[in-house]
PDB file of C-alpha atoms and ligand atoms in Angstrom:
ATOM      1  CA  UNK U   1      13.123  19.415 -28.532  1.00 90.00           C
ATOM      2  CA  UNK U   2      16.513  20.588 -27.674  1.00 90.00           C
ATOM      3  CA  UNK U   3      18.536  19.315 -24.509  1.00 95.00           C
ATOM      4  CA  UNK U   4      15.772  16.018 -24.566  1.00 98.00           C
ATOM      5  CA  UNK U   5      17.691  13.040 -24.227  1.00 98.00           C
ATOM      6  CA  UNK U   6      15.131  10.906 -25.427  1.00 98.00           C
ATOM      7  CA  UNK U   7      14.647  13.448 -28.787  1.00 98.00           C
ATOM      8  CA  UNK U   8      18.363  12.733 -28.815  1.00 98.00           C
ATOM      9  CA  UNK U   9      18.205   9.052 -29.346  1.00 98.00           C
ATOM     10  CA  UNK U  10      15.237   9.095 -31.681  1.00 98.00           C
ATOM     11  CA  UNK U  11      17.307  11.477 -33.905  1.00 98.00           C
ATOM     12  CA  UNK U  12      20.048   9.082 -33.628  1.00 98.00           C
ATOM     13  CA  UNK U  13      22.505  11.484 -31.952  1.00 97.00           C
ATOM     14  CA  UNK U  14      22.789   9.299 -28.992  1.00 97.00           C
ATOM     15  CA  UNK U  15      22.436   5.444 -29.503  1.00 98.00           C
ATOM     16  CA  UNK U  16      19.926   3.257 -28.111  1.00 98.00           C
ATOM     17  CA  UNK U  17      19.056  -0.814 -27.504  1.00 98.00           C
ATOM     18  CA  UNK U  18      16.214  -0.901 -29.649  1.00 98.00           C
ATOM     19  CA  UNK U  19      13.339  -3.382 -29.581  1.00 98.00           C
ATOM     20  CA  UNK U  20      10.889  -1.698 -31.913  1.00 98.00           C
ATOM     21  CA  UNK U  21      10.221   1.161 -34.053  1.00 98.00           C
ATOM     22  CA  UNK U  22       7.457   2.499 -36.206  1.00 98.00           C
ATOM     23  CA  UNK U  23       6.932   6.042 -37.713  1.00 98.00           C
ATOM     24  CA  UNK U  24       5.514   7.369 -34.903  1.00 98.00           C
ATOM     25  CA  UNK U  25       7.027   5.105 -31.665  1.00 98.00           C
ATOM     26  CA  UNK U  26      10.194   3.997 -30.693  1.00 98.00           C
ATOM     27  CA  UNK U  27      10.644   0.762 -28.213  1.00 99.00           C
ATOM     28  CA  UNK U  28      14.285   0.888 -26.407  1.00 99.00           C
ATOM     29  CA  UNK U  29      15.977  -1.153 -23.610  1.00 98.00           C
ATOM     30  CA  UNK U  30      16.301   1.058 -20.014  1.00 98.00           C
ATOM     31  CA  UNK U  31      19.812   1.840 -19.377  1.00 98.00           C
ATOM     32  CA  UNK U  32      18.949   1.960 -15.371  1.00 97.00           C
ATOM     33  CA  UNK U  33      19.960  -2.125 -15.558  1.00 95.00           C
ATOM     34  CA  UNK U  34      17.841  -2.745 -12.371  1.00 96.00           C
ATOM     35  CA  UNK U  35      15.496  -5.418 -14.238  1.00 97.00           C
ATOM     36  CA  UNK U  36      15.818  -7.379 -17.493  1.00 97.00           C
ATOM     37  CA  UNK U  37      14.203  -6.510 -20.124  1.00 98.00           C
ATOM     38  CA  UNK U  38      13.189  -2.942 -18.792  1.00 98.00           C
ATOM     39  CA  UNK U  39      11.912  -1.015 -21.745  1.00 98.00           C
ATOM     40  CA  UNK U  40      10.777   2.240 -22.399  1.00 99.00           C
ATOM     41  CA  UNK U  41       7.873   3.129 -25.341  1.00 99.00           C
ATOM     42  CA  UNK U  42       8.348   6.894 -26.620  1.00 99.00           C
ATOM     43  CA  UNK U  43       6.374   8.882 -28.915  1.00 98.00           C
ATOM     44  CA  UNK U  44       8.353  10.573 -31.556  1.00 98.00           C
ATOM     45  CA  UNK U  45       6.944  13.672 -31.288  1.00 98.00           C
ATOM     46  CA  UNK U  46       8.123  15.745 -28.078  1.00 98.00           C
ATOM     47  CA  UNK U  47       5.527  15.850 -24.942  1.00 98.00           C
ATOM     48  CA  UNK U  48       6.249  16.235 -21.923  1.00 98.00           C
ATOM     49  CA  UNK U  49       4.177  13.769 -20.446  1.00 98.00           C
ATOM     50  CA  UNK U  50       0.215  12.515 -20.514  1.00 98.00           C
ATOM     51  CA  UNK U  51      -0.769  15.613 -19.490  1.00 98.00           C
ATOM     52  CA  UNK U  52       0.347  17.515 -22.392  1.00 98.00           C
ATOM     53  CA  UNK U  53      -0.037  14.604 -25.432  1.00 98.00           C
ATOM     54  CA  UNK U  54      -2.355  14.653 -27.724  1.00 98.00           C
ATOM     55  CA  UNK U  55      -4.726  11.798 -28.344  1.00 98.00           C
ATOM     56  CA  UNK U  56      -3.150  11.059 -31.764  1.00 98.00           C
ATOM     57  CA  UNK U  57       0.002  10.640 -29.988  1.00 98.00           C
ATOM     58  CA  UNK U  58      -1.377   8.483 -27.019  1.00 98.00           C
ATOM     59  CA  UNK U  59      -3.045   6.287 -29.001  1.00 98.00           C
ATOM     60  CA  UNK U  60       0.121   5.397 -31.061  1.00 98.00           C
ATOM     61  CA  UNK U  61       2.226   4.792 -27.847  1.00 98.00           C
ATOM     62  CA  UNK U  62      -1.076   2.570 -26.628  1.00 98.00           C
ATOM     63  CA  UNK U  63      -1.030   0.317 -29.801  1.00 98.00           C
ATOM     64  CA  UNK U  64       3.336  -0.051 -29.237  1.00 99.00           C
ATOM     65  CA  UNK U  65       2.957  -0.633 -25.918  1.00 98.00           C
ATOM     66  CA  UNK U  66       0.532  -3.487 -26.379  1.00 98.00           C
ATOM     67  CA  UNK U  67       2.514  -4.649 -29.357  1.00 98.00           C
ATOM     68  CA  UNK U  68       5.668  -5.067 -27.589  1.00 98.00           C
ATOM     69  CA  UNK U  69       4.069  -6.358 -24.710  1.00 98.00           C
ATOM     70  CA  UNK U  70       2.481  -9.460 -26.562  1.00 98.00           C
ATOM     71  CA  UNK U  71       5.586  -9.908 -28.242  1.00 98.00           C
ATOM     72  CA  UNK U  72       7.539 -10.234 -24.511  1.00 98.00           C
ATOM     73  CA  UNK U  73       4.885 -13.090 -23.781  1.00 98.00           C
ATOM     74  CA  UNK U  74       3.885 -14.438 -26.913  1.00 98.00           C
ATOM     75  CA  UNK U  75       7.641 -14.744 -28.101  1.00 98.00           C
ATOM     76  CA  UNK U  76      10.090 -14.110 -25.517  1.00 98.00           C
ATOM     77  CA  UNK U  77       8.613 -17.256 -22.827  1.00 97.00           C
ATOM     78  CA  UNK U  78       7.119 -13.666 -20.267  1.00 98.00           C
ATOM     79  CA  UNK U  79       3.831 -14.895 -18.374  1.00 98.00           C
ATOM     80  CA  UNK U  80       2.966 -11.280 -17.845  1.00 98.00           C
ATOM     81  CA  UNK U  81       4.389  -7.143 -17.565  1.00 98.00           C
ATOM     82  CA  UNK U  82       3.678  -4.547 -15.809  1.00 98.00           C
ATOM     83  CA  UNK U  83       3.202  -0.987 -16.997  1.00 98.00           C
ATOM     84  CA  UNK U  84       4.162   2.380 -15.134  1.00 98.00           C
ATOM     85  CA  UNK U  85       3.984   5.886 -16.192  1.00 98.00           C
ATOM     86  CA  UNK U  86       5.324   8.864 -13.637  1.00 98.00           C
ATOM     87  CA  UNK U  87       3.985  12.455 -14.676  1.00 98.00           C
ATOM     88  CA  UNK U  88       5.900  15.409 -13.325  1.00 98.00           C
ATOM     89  CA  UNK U  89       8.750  15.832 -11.037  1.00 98.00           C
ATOM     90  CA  UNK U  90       6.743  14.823  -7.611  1.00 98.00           C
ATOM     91  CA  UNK U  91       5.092  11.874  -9.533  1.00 98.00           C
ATOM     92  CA  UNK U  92       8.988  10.671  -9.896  1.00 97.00           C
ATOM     93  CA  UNK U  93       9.347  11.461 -13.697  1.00 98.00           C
ATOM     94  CA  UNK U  94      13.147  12.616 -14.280  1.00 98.00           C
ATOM     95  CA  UNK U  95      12.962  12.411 -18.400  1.00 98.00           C
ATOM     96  CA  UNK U  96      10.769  15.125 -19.321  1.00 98.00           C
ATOM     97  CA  UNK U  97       9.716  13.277 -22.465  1.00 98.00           C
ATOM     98  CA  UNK U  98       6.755  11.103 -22.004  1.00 98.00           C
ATOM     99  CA  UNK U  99       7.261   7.723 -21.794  1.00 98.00           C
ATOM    100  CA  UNK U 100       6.148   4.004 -20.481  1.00 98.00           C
ATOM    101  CA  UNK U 101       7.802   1.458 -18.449  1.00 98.00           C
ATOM    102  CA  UNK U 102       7.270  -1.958 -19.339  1.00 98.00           C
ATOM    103  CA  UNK U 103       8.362  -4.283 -17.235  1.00 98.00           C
ATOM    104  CA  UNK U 104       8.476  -8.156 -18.216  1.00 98.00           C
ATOM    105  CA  UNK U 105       7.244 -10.351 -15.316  1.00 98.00           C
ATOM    106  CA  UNK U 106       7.912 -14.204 -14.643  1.00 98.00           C
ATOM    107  CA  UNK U 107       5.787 -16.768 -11.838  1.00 97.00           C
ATOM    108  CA  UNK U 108       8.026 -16.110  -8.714  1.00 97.00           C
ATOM    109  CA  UNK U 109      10.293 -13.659 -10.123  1.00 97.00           C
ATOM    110  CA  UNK U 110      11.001 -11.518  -6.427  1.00 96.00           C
ATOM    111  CA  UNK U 111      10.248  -8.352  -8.145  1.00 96.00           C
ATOM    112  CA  UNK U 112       7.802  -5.719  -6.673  1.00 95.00           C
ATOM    113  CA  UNK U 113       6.970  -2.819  -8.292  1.00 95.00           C
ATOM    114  CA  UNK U 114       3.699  -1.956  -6.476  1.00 92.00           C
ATOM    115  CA  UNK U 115       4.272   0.642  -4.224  1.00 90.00           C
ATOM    116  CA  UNK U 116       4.080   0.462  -0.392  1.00 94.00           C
ATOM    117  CA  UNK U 117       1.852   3.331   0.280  1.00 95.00           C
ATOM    118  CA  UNK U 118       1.477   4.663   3.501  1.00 96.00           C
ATOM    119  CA  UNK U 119      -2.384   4.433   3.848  1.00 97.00           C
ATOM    120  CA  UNK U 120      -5.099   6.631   3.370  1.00 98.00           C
ATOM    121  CA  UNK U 121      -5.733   9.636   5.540  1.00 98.00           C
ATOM    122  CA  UNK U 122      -9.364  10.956   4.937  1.00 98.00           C
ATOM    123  CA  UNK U 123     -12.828   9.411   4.414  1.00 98.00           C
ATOM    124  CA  UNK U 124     -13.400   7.614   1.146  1.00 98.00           C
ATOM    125  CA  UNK U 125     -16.442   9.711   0.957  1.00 98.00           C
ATOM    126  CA  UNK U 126     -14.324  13.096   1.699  1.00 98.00           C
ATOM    127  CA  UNK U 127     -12.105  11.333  -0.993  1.00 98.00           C
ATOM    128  CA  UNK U 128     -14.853  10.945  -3.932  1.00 98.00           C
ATOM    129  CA  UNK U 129     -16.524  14.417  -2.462  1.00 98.00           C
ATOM    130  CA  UNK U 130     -12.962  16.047  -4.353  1.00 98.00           C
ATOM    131  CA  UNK U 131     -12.179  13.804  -7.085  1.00 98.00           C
ATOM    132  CA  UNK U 132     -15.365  13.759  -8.612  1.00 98.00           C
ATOM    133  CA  UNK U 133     -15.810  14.688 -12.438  1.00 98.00           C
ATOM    134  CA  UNK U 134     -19.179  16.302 -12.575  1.00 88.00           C
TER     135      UNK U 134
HETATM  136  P1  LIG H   1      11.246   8.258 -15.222  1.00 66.88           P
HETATM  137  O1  LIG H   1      11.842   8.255 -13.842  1.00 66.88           O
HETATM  138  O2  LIG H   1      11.301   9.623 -15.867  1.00 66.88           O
HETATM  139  O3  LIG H   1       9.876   7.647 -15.272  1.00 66.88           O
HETATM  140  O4  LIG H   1      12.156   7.286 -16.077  1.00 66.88           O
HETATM  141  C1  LIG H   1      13.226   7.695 -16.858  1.00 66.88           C
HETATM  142  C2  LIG H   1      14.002   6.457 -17.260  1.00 66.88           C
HETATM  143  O5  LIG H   1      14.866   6.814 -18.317  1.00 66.88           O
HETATM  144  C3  LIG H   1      14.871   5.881 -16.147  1.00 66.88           C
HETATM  145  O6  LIG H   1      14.456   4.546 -15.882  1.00 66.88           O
HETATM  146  C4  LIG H   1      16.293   5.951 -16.709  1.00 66.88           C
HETATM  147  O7  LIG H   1      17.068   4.819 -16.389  1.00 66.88           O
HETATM  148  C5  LIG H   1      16.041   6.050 -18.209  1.00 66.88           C
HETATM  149  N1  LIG H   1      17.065   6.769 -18.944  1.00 66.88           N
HETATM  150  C6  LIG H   1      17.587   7.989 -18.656  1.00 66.88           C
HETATM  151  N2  LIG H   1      18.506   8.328 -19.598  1.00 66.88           N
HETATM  152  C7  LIG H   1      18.536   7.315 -20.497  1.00 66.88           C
HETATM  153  C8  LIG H   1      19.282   7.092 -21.701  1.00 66.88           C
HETATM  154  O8  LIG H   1      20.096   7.900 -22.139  1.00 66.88           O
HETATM  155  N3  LIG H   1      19.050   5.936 -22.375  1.00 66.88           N
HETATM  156  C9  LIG H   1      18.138   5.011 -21.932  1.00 66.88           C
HETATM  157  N4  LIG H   1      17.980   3.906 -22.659  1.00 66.88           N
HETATM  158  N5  LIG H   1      17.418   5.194 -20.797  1.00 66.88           N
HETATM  159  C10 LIG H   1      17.615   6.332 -20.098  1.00 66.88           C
HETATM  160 ZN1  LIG H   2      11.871  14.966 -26.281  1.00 66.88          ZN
END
């Protein structure tokens, strides 16, 4: 996809940390330098976010996600990672080219990435009455 920077750097145009590629995912170091180790997992082929992928292509990011996750505890000395995904511009999502955050984690590390949410305004029940599937 044109003007995607993240098509950019799996067509090599612009250069990337890597950590892991395969023919469908690519594993790269977060320029943002606000945690080590922040990494991003891409699909090669352009979406613009879960809502859009196919299931082909979600499943492949699932399995490099995982993979690069066990490798950040099974090799690297992690004890555990987080995972975050933003979808559209009010969910936070600035790259419109879908993609995972993993974050390694350490005992006692002082990092927080669970949001402080300002409590919920209505009725669980009023809650489940909308959300329901079916
Ligand atoms: P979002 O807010 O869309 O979930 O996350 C986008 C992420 O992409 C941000 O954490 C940002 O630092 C990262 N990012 C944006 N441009 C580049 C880039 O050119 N290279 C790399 N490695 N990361 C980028
Ligand atoms: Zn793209």
């Amino acid at each position: 996809m044109e003007n995607c920077i993240f098509c950019k750097i799996i067509n090599k145009e612009i250069p990337c940390y890597k950590i892991y590629e395969d023919e469908y995912t690519l594993a790269f170091l977060d320029i943002a330098k606000d945690v080590d180790g922040h990494t991003l997992v891409i699909p090669k082929k352009h979406c613009t976010n879960i809502l859009d992928a196919d299931e082909e292509t979600i499943n492949h990011l699932m399995h490099t996600i995982q993979l690069v996750s066990n490798h950040y505890i099974n090799k690297c000395g992690y004890a555990g990672i987080n995972i975050l995904n933003n979808n559209n511009a009010c969910a936070e999502q600035s790259v419109m080219h879908l993609h995972f955050h993993i974050i390694p984690r350490n005992e006692n590390d002082q990092i927080y990435v669970y949001p402080k949410f300002p409590g919920a305004k209505y009725p669980i029940e009023d809650t489940l009455k909308k959300l329901k599937i079916n």
